[in-house]
């Protein structure tokens, strides 16, 4: 009775308050409590999620634990020891397994226009694992455990579209991710201005010895930044009636871009620039009045940025790294020694692929040896071969083709028509990151990256079928059929 009363009381809170309380408790349990207390709290989190109907809240929470939150959490930080002698498992992996159980119990059949193609990719994923075993995988159970942990996040492509059954659920999730982006941006500024991360300031990790030669490359929560940028641009392209509804999305777009720029990560800067510019120009986001609100929000923030000497220096550093790319056209593929991935990393990975070009090496000894996340396309070739490379990239191209086809079939009078272009431009920009900075698309992955992808593609399918239904309904009305 008492526990049920607490649950009902907690359920009445707004999502943001629940989220921040859960984050605070998880930080305390992870970094300030004895291990048994942390393990107990993680178990409570898993059980609470299983019996909860607020999918948006828990997806945002587990994304934070996997991707990081203001320098806290991140990969291998929030873990459970499931079996003695085996590596610890991230709590986000447990969450993913629970989503599959919940999704299977609901027996929901979502409308996914790419559903059959997804089955083809699943078949190749299974084949790739078997192929990797044939190519040779040595080691104990912990090595096979690594293979399983790489595959588990892919289950989100099954569970997310079955659990997120309405647009409102996705929007609730995006609103929480917006807060994550803004908090991570504040943490990045704090680190840049003070020279210490929030974790260091909190005494959790020892402060690193300052070295004048070290470049500032901090980027907190990259998967959250990607997801938040997409959600914000979606909100802006929908055309909310109230200017107040656009304030936070505009701030998130600014924060996501500023985080990428201040980190001096060239691929992300180029990608975010492309995504934001094309979306604002072509999706109908930048209308006269809306453009005024965006300018009102962005210009003061930009002027404040430029007024701080430390930030000006970091902006100059990022600009110099971008300018170094020009040397590639002059024959220097290392971009003045700042782009080793186009030289050593790329050549080494492609050399491994050339030894087994058709199917690659899969999750085998050589597959893990040649797998290099710094070179996404080359690594995909080395681990899945030409067949896997073509299948995955054709899927991305086909997704864009289907969305674009629907866009050109949709009347300009349909208010949400512009949201379709957000999916197109964002995926192209995402592929730029995959090709220049770090692997994003593969047949396995880390929870944070796959959460972002599962949300993007499943929400894209929902929006696709939603707008297609509007088109069909409009045709019936014009023909005089009953609605």
Coordinates of N, CA, C and O in Angstrom, one line a residue, residues 50-179:
X50 N 10.2 -1.5 -16.0 CA 9.3 -2.6 -16.6 C 7.9 -2.3 -16.3 O 7.0 -2.7 -17.1
X51 N 7.5 -1.8 -15.1 CA 6.2 -1.6 -14.7 C 5.6 -0.2 -15.1 O 4.5 0.2 -14.7
X52 N 6.5 0.6 -15.7 CA 6.1 2.0 -16.1 C 5.5 2.0 -17.5 O 5.8 1.2 -18.3
X53 N 4.6 3.0 -17.7 CA 4.0 3.2 -19.0 C 4.6 4.5 -19.7 O 4.3 4.8 -20.8
X54 N 5.5 5.2 -18.9 CA 6.1 6.4 -19.4 C 7.4 6.1 -20.2 O 8.5 6.3 -19.7
X55 N 7.3 5.6 -21.4 CA 8.4 5.2 -22.2 C 9.4 6.4 -22.5 O 10.6 6.2 -22.5
X56 N 8.8 7.5 -22.7 CA 9.7 8.7 -23.0 C 10.6 9.0 -21.9 O 11.8 9.3 -22.1
X57 N 10.1 9.0 -20.7 CA 11.0 9.3 -19.5 C 12.1 8.4 -19.4 O 13.3 8.8 -19.2
X58 N 11.8 7.1 -19.5 CA 12.9 6.1 -19.2 C 13.9 6.0 -20.4 O 15.1 5.8 -20.2
X59 N 13.4 6.2 -21.6 CA 14.3 6.2 -22.7 C 15.3 7.4 -22.6 O 16.5 7.2 -22.8
X60 N 14.8 8.5 -22.2 CA 15.7 9.7 -22.0 C 16.7 9.4 -20.8 O 17.9 9.7 -20.9
X61 N 16.2 8.8 -19.8 CA 17.1 8.5 -18.6 C 18.2 7.5 -19.0 O 19.4 7.7 -18.7
X62 N 17.9 6.4 -19.7 CA 18.9 5.5 -20.1 C 19.8 6.0 -21.2 O 20.9 5.5 -21.3
X63 N 19.3 6.9 -22.0 CA 20.1 7.5 -23.0 C 21.2 8.4 -22.2 O 22.4 8.4 -22.6
X64 N 20.8 9.0 -21.2 CA 21.7 9.8 -20.4 C 22.8 9.0 -19.7 O 24.0 9.3 -19.7
X65 N 22.4 7.8 -19.2 CA 23.4 6.9 -18.6 C 24.4 6.4 -19.6 O 25.5 6.1 -19.3
X66 N 23.9 6.1 -20.8 CA 24.8 5.6 -21.9 C 25.6 6.6 -22.6 O 26.8 6.3 -23.0
X67 N 25.1 7.8 -22.8 CA 25.8 8.8 -23.5 C 26.5 9.9 -22.7 O 27.4 10.6 -23.2
X68 N 26.1 10.0 -21.4 CA 26.6 11.0 -20.6 C 25.7 12.1 -20.3 O 24.8 12.4 -21.1
X69 N 25.9 12.7 -19.1 CA 25.0 13.9 -18.7 C 25.9 14.9 -18.0 O 26.3 14.6 -16.9
X70 N 26.3 15.9 -18.7 CA 27.1 17.0 -18.1 C 28.4 16.4 -17.5 O 28.8 16.8 -16.4
X71 N 29.0 15.6 -18.3 CA 30.3 14.9 -17.9 C 30.2 13.7 -17.0 O 31.1 12.9 -16.8
X72 N 29.0 13.5 -16.5 CA 28.7 12.3 -15.7 C 28.3 11.1 -16.6 O 27.8 11.4 -17.7
X73 N 28.3 9.9 -16.1 CA 27.9 8.7 -16.8 C 28.7 8.5 -18.1 O 29.9 9.0 -18.2
X74 N 28.1 7.9 -19.1 CA 28.8 7.5 -20.3 C 29.1 6.1 -20.4 O 28.7 5.3 -19.6
X75 N 29.8 5.7 -21.4 CA 30.1 4.3 -21.7 C 30.8 3.6 -20.6 O 31.8 4.2 -20.1
X76 N 30.3 2.5 -20.2 CA 31.0 1.6 -19.1 C 31.0 2.3 -17.7 O 31.7 1.8 -16.9
X77 N 30.1 3.3 -17.5 CA 30.1 4.0 -16.2 C 29.0 3.4 -15.3 O 29.2 3.2 -14.1
X78 N 27.8 3.2 -15.9 CA 26.7 2.7 -15.1 C 26.5 1.2 -15.4 O 25.8 0.9 -16.4
X79 N 27.1 0.3 -14.7 CA 27.1 -1.1 -15.0 C 26.7 -2.0 -13.9 O 26.8 -1.6 -12.7
X80 N 26.2 -3.2 -14.3 CA 25.9 -4.2 -13.4 C 26.7 -5.5 -13.6 O 27.0 -5.8 -14.8
X81 N 27.1 -6.1 -12.6 CA 27.8 -7.4 -12.8 C 26.8 -8.5 -12.8 O 26.2 -8.9 -11.7
X82 N 26.4 -9.0 -13.9 CA 25.4 -10.0 -14.1 C 25.8 -11.4 -13.8 O 25.2 -12.1 -13.0
X83 N 27.0 -11.8 -14.3 CA 27.5 -13.1 -14.1 C 29.0 -13.0 -13.7 O 29.8 -12.2 -14.2
X84 N 29.4 -13.7 -12.6 CA 30.8 -13.7 -12.1 C 31.7 -14.1 -13.2 O 31.5 -15.1 -14.0
X85 N 32.8 -13.4 -13.3 CA 33.9 -13.8 -14.3 C 33.7 -13.2 -15.7 O 34.6 -13.3 -16.5
X86 N 32.5 -12.5 -15.9 CA 32.3 -11.9 -17.2 C 32.3 -10.4 -17.0 O 32.1 -9.8 -15.9
X87 N 32.5 -9.6 -18.0 CA 32.6 -8.1 -17.9 C 31.2 -7.6 -17.4 O 30.2 -8.2 -17.7
X88 N 31.2 -6.5 -16.8 CA 30.0 -5.9 -16.3 C 29.1 -5.4 -17.5 O 29.7 -5.2 -18.6
X89 N 27.9 -5.4 -17.3 CA 26.9 -5.0 -18.3 C 26.4 -3.6 -18.0 O 26.0 -3.3 -16.9
X90 N 26.3 -2.7 -19.0 CA 25.7 -1.4 -18.9 C 24.2 -1.6 -18.5 O 23.5 -2.4 -19.1
X91 N 23.8 -0.7 -17.6 CA 22.3 -0.8 -17.3 C 21.5 -0.5 -18.5 O 20.3 -1.0 -18.6
X92 N 22.0 0.3 -19.5 CA 21.2 0.5 -20.7 C 21.0 -0.7 -21.5 O 20.0 -0.8 -22.2
X93 N 22.0 -1.7 -21.4 CA 21.8 -3.0 -22.1 C 20.6 -3.7 -21.5 O 19.8 -4.4 -22.2
X94 N 20.5 -3.7 -20.1 CA 19.4 -4.4 -19.4 C 18.1 -3.7 -19.8 O 17.1 -4.4 -20.1
X95 N 18.1 -2.4 -19.9 CA 16.9 -1.6 -20.3 C 16.5 -2.1 -21.7 O 15.3 -2.3 -21.9
X96 N 17.4 -2.3 -22.6 CA 17.0 -2.6 -24.0 C 16.4 -4.0 -24.0 O 15.4 -4.2 -24.7
X97 N 16.9 -4.9 -23.3 CA 16.3 -6.3 -23.2 C 14.9 -6.2 -22.6 O 14.0 -6.9 -23.1
X98 N 14.7 -5.3 -21.6 CA 13.4 -5.1 -21.1 C 12.4 -4.5 -22.1 O 11.2 -4.8 -22.1
X99 N 12.9 -3.6 -22.9 CA 12.0 -3.0 -23.9 C 11.5 -4.1 -24.9 O 10.4 -4.0 -25.4
X100 N 12.4 -5.0 -25.2 CA 12.0 -6.1 -26.1 C 10.9 -7.0 -25.5 O 9.9 -7.3 -26.1
X101 N 11.0 -7.3 -24.2 CA 10.0 -8.1 -23.5 C 8.7 -7.3 -23.5 O 7.6 -7.9 -23.7
X102 N 8.7 -6.0 -23.1 CA 7.5 -5.2 -23.1 C 6.9 -5.1 -24.4 O 5.7 -5.2 -24.6
X103 N 7.7 -4.9 -25.5 CA 7.2 -4.7 -26.8 C 6.5 -6.0 -27.3 O 5.4 -6.0 -28.0
X104 N 7.1 -7.2 -27.0 CA 6.6 -8.4 -27.4 C 5.2 -8.7 -26.7 O 4.3 -9.3 -27.3
X105 N 5.1 -8.3 -25.5 CA 3.9 -8.4 -24.7 C 2.7 -7.6 -25.3 O 1.6 -8.0 -25.1
X106 N 3.1 -6.5 -25.9 CA 2.0 -5.6 -26.4 C 1.4 -6.1 -27.7 O 0.3 -5.7 -28.0
X107 N 2.1 -6.9 -28.4 CA 1.6 -7.4 -29.7 C 1.2 -6.3 -30.6 O 0.1 -6.4 -31.3
X108 N 1.9 -5.3 -30.7 CA 1.6 -4.1 -31.6 C 2.4 -4.3 -32.9 O 3.5 -4.7 -32.9
X109 N 1.7 -4.1 -34.0 CA 2.3 -4.2 -35.3 C 2.4 -2.8 -35.9 O 1.5 -2.3 -36.5
X110 N 3.6 -2.2 -35.7 CA 3.7 -0.8 -36.2 C 3.8 -0.7 -37.7 O 4.2 -1.7 -38.4
X111 N 3.4 0.4 -38.3 CA 3.5 0.7 -39.7 C 4.9 1.2 -40.0 O 5.2 2.3 -39.7
X112 N 5.7 0.3 -40.6 CA 7.1 0.7 -40.9 C 7.3 0.4 -42.4 O 7.2 -0.7 -42.9
X113 N 7.4 1.5 -43.2 CA 7.5 1.3 -44.6 C 8.8 0.6 -45.0 O 8.9 0.1 -46.1
X114 N 9.8 0.6 -44.1 CA 11.0 -0.1 -44.4 C 11.1 -1.4 -43.7 O 12.2 -2.0 -43.5
X115 N 10.0 -1.9 -43.2 CA 9.9 -3.1 -42.4 C 10.6 -4.3 -43.1 O 11.4 -5.1 -42.5
X116 N 10.3 -4.6 -44.3 CA 10.8 -5.7 -45.1 C 12.3 -5.6 -45.3 O 13.1 -6.6 -45.2
X117 N 12.8 -4.4 -45.6 CA 14.2 -4.1 -45.7 C 14.9 -4.4 -44.4 O 16.0 -4.9 -44.4
X118 N 14.3 -4.0 -43.3 CA 14.9 -4.2 -42.0 C 15.1 -5.7 -41.7 O 16.0 -6.1 -41.1
X119 N 14.1 -6.5 -42.2 CA 14.3 -8.0 -42.1 C 15.5 -8.5 -42.8 O 16.2 -9.4 -42.4
X120 N 15.8 -7.9 -44.0 CA 16.9 -8.3 -44.8 C 18.2 -7.9 -44.0 O 19.2 -8.7 -43.9
X121 N 18.2 -6.8 -43.4 CA 19.4 -6.4 -42.6 C 19.6 -7.3 -41.4 O 20.7 -7.6 -41.0
X122 N 18.5 -7.7 -40.8 CA 18.5 -8.6 -39.7 C 19.1 -10.0 -40.1 O 20.0 -10.5 -39.4
X123 N 18.7 -10.5 -41.3 CA 19.3 -11.7 -41.8 C 20.8 -11.6 -42.0 O 21.5 -12.5 -41.6
X124 N 21.2 -10.5 -42.5 CA 22.6 -10.3 -42.8 C 23.4 -10.1 -41.5 O 24.5 -10.6 -41.4
X125 N 22.8 -9.5 -40.5 CA 23.4 -9.4 -39.2 C 23.7 -10.8 -38.6 O 24.8 -11.1 -38.1
X126 N 22.7 -11.7 -38.7 CA 22.8 -13.0 -38.2 C 23.9 -13.7 -38.9 O 24.8 -14.4 -38.4
X127 N 23.9 -13.6 -40.3 CA 24.9 -14.2 -41.1 C 26.3 -13.7 -40.8 O 27.3 -14.5 -40.7
X128 N 26.4 -12.4 -40.5 CA 27.7 -11.8 -40.2 C 28.3 -12.3 -38.9 O 29.5 -12.6 -38.8
X129 N 27.4 -12.6 -37.9 CA 27.9 -13.2 -36.7 C 28.4 -14.6 -36.9 O 29.5 -15.0 -36.4
X130 N 27.6 -15.4 -37.6 CA 28.1 -16.8 -37.9 C 29.3 -16.8 -38.8 O 30.3 -17.5 -38.5
X131 N 29.4 -15.9 -39.7 CA 30.6 -15.7 -40.6 C 31.8 -15.4 -39.7 O 32.9 -15.9 -40.0
X132 N 31.6 -14.5 -38.8 CA 32.8 -14.1 -37.9 C 33.3 -15.3 -37.1 O 34.5 -15.5 -36.9
X133 N 32.4 -16.2 -36.7 CA 32.8 -17.4 -36.0 C 33.6 -18.3 -36.9 O 34.6 -18.9 -36.5
X134 N 33.2 -18.4 -38.2 CA 33.9 -19.2 -39.1 C 35.3 -18.7 -39.4 O 36.3 -19.4 -39.7
X135 N 35.4 -17.3 -39.4 CA 36.7 -16.7 -39.6 C 37.7 -16.8 -38.5 O 38.9 -16.5 -38.6
X136 N 37.1 -17.2 -37.3 CA 38.0 -17.4 -36.2 C 37.9 -16.4 -35.1 O 38.2 -15.2 -35.3
X137 N 37.3 -16.8 -33.9 CA 37.2 -15.9 -32.8 C 37.7 -16.7 -31.6 O 37.1 -17.6 -31.1
X138 N 38.9 -16.2 -31.1 CA 39.5 -16.9 -30.0 C 39.3 -16.2 -28.7 O 38.9 -15.0 -28.7
X139 N 39.4 -16.9 -27.6 CA 39.2 -16.2 -26.3 C 38.1 -17.0 -25.5 O 37.5 -17.9 -26.0
X140 N 37.9 -16.5 -24.3 CA 36.9 -17.1 -23.4 C 35.5 -16.6 -23.6 O 35.2 -16.0 -24.6
X141 N 34.7 -16.8 -22.6 CA 33.3 -16.4 -22.7 C 33.2 -14.9 -22.8 O 32.3 -14.3 -23.4
X142 N 34.2 -14.1 -22.2 CA 34.1 -12.7 -22.3 C 34.2 -12.1 -23.7 O 33.6 -11.1 -24.0
X143 N 34.9 -12.9 -24.6 CA 34.9 -12.4 -26.0 C 33.6 -12.6 -26.7 O 33.1 -11.7 -27.4
X144 N 32.9 -13.7 -26.4 CA 31.6 -13.9 -27.0 C 30.6 -13.0 -26.4 O 29.6 -12.6 -27.0
X145 N 30.8 -12.7 -25.1 CA 30.0 -11.7 -24.4 C 30.1 -10.3 -25.1 O 29.1 -9.6 -25.2
X146 N 31.2 -10.0 -25.6 CA 31.4 -8.8 -26.3 C 30.6 -8.7 -27.6 O 30.0 -7.7 -28.0
X147 N 30.6 -9.9 -28.3 CA 29.8 -10.0 -29.5 C 28.3 -9.7 -29.2 O 27.6 -9.0 -29.9
X148 N 27.8 -10.4 -28.2 CA 26.4 -10.2 -27.8 C 26.1 -8.8 -27.4 O 25.0 -8.3 -27.8
X149 N 27.0 -8.2 -26.6 CA 26.7 -6.8 -26.2 C 26.7 -5.8 -27.4 O 26.0 -4.8 -27.3
X150 N 27.4 -6.2 -28.5 CA 27.3 -5.3 -29.7 C 26.0 -5.5 -30.4 O 25.6 -4.5 -31.1
X151 N 25.4 -6.6 -30.3 CA 24.1 -6.9 -31.0 C 22.9 -6.4 -30.3 O 21.9 -6.0 -30.9
X152 N 22.9 -6.5 -28.9 CA 21.7 -6.2 -28.1 C 21.1 -4.9 -28.5 O 19.9 -4.7 -28.6
X153 N 21.9 -3.8 -28.6 CA 21.3 -2.5 -28.9 C 20.5 -2.5 -30.2 O 19.5 -1.7 -30.3
X154 N 20.8 -3.3 -31.2 CA 20.1 -3.4 -32.4 C 18.6 -3.8 -32.2 O 17.8 -3.5 -33.1
X155 N 18.3 -4.4 -31.1 CA 17.0 -4.8 -30.8 C 16.0 -3.6 -30.6 O 14.8 -3.8 -30.7
X156 N 16.6 -2.4 -30.4 CA 15.8 -1.2 -30.3 C 15.0 -1.0 -31.6 O 13.9 -0.3 -31.5
X157 N 15.5 -1.4 -32.7 CA 14.8 -1.2 -34.0 C 13.5 -2.0 -34.0 O 12.5 -1.7 -34.7
X158 N 13.4 -3.0 -33.1 CA 12.2 -3.8 -33.0 C 11.3 -3.2 -31.9 O 10.1 -3.0 -32.1
X159 N 11.9 -2.8 -30.8 CA 11.0 -2.4 -29.6 C 10.5 -1.0 -29.7 O 9.4 -0.7 -29.3
X160 N 11.4 0.0 -30.1 CA 11.0 1.4 -30.0 C 9.7 1.7 -30.8 O 8.8 2.3 -30.3
X161 N 9.6 1.2 -32.1 CA 8.3 1.5 -32.8 C 7.1 0.8 -32.2 O 6.0 1.2 -32.5
X162 N 7.3 -0.2 -31.4 CA 6.2 -0.9 -30.8 C 5.8 -0.3 -29.4 O 4.7 -0.5 -29.0
X163 N 6.7 0.4 -28.8 CA 6.4 1.1 -27.5 C 6.0 2.5 -27.7 O 5.2 3.1 -26.9
X164 N 6.6 3.2 -28.7 CA 6.3 4.6 -28.9 C 5.2 4.6 -30.0 O 5.5 4.6 -31.2
X165 N 3.9 4.6 -29.6 CA 2.8 4.4 -30.5 C 2.1 5.7 -30.9 O 1.1 5.7 -31.6
X166 N 2.6 6.9 -30.5 CA 2.0 8.1 -30.8 C 3.1 9.2 -31.0 O 4.2 9.1 -30.4
X167 N 2.8 10.2 -31.7 CA 3.7 11.3 -31.9 C 4.0 12.0 -30.6 O 5.1 12.5 -30.4
X168 N 3.0 12.1 -29.8 CA 3.1 12.8 -28.5 C 4.2 12.1 -27.6 O 4.9 12.8 -26.9
X169 N 4.3 10.8 -27.7 CA 5.4 10.1 -26.9 C 6.8 10.5 -27.4 O 7.7 10.7 -26.6
X170 N 7.0 10.6 -28.7 CA 8.2 11.1 -29.2 C 8.5 12.5 -28.8 O 9.7 12.9 -28.4
X171 N 7.5 13.4 -28.8 CA 7.7 14.8 -28.5 C 8.0 14.9 -27.0 O 8.8 15.8 -26.6
X172 N 7.4 14.1 -26.2 CA 7.8 14.1 -24.7 C 9.3 13.7 -24.5 O 10.0 14.3 -23.7
X173 N 9.7 12.7 -25.3 CA 11.1 12.3 -25.2 C 12.0 13.4 -25.7 O 13.0 13.7 -25.1
X174 N 11.7 14.1 -26.8 CA 12.5 15.2 -27.3 C 12.6 16.3 -26.3 O 13.7 16.9 -26.2
X175 N 11.5 16.6 -25.6 CA 11.6 17.7 -24.6 C 12.6 17.4 -23.5 O 13.3 18.3 -23.0
X176 N 12.7 16.2 -23.1 CA 13.7 15.8 -22.1 C 15.1 15.8 -22.7 O 16.0 16.3 -22.0
X177 N 15.2 15.4 -23.9 CA 16.6 15.5 -24.5 C 17.0 16.9 -24.7 O 18.2 17.2 -24.6
X178 N 16.1 17.8 -24.9 CA 16.4 19.3 -25.0 C 17.1 19.7 -23.8 O 18.1 20.4 -23.8
X179 N 16.6 19.3 -22.6 CA 17.2 19.7 -21.4 C 18.6 19.1 -21.2 O 19.6 19.7 -20.8

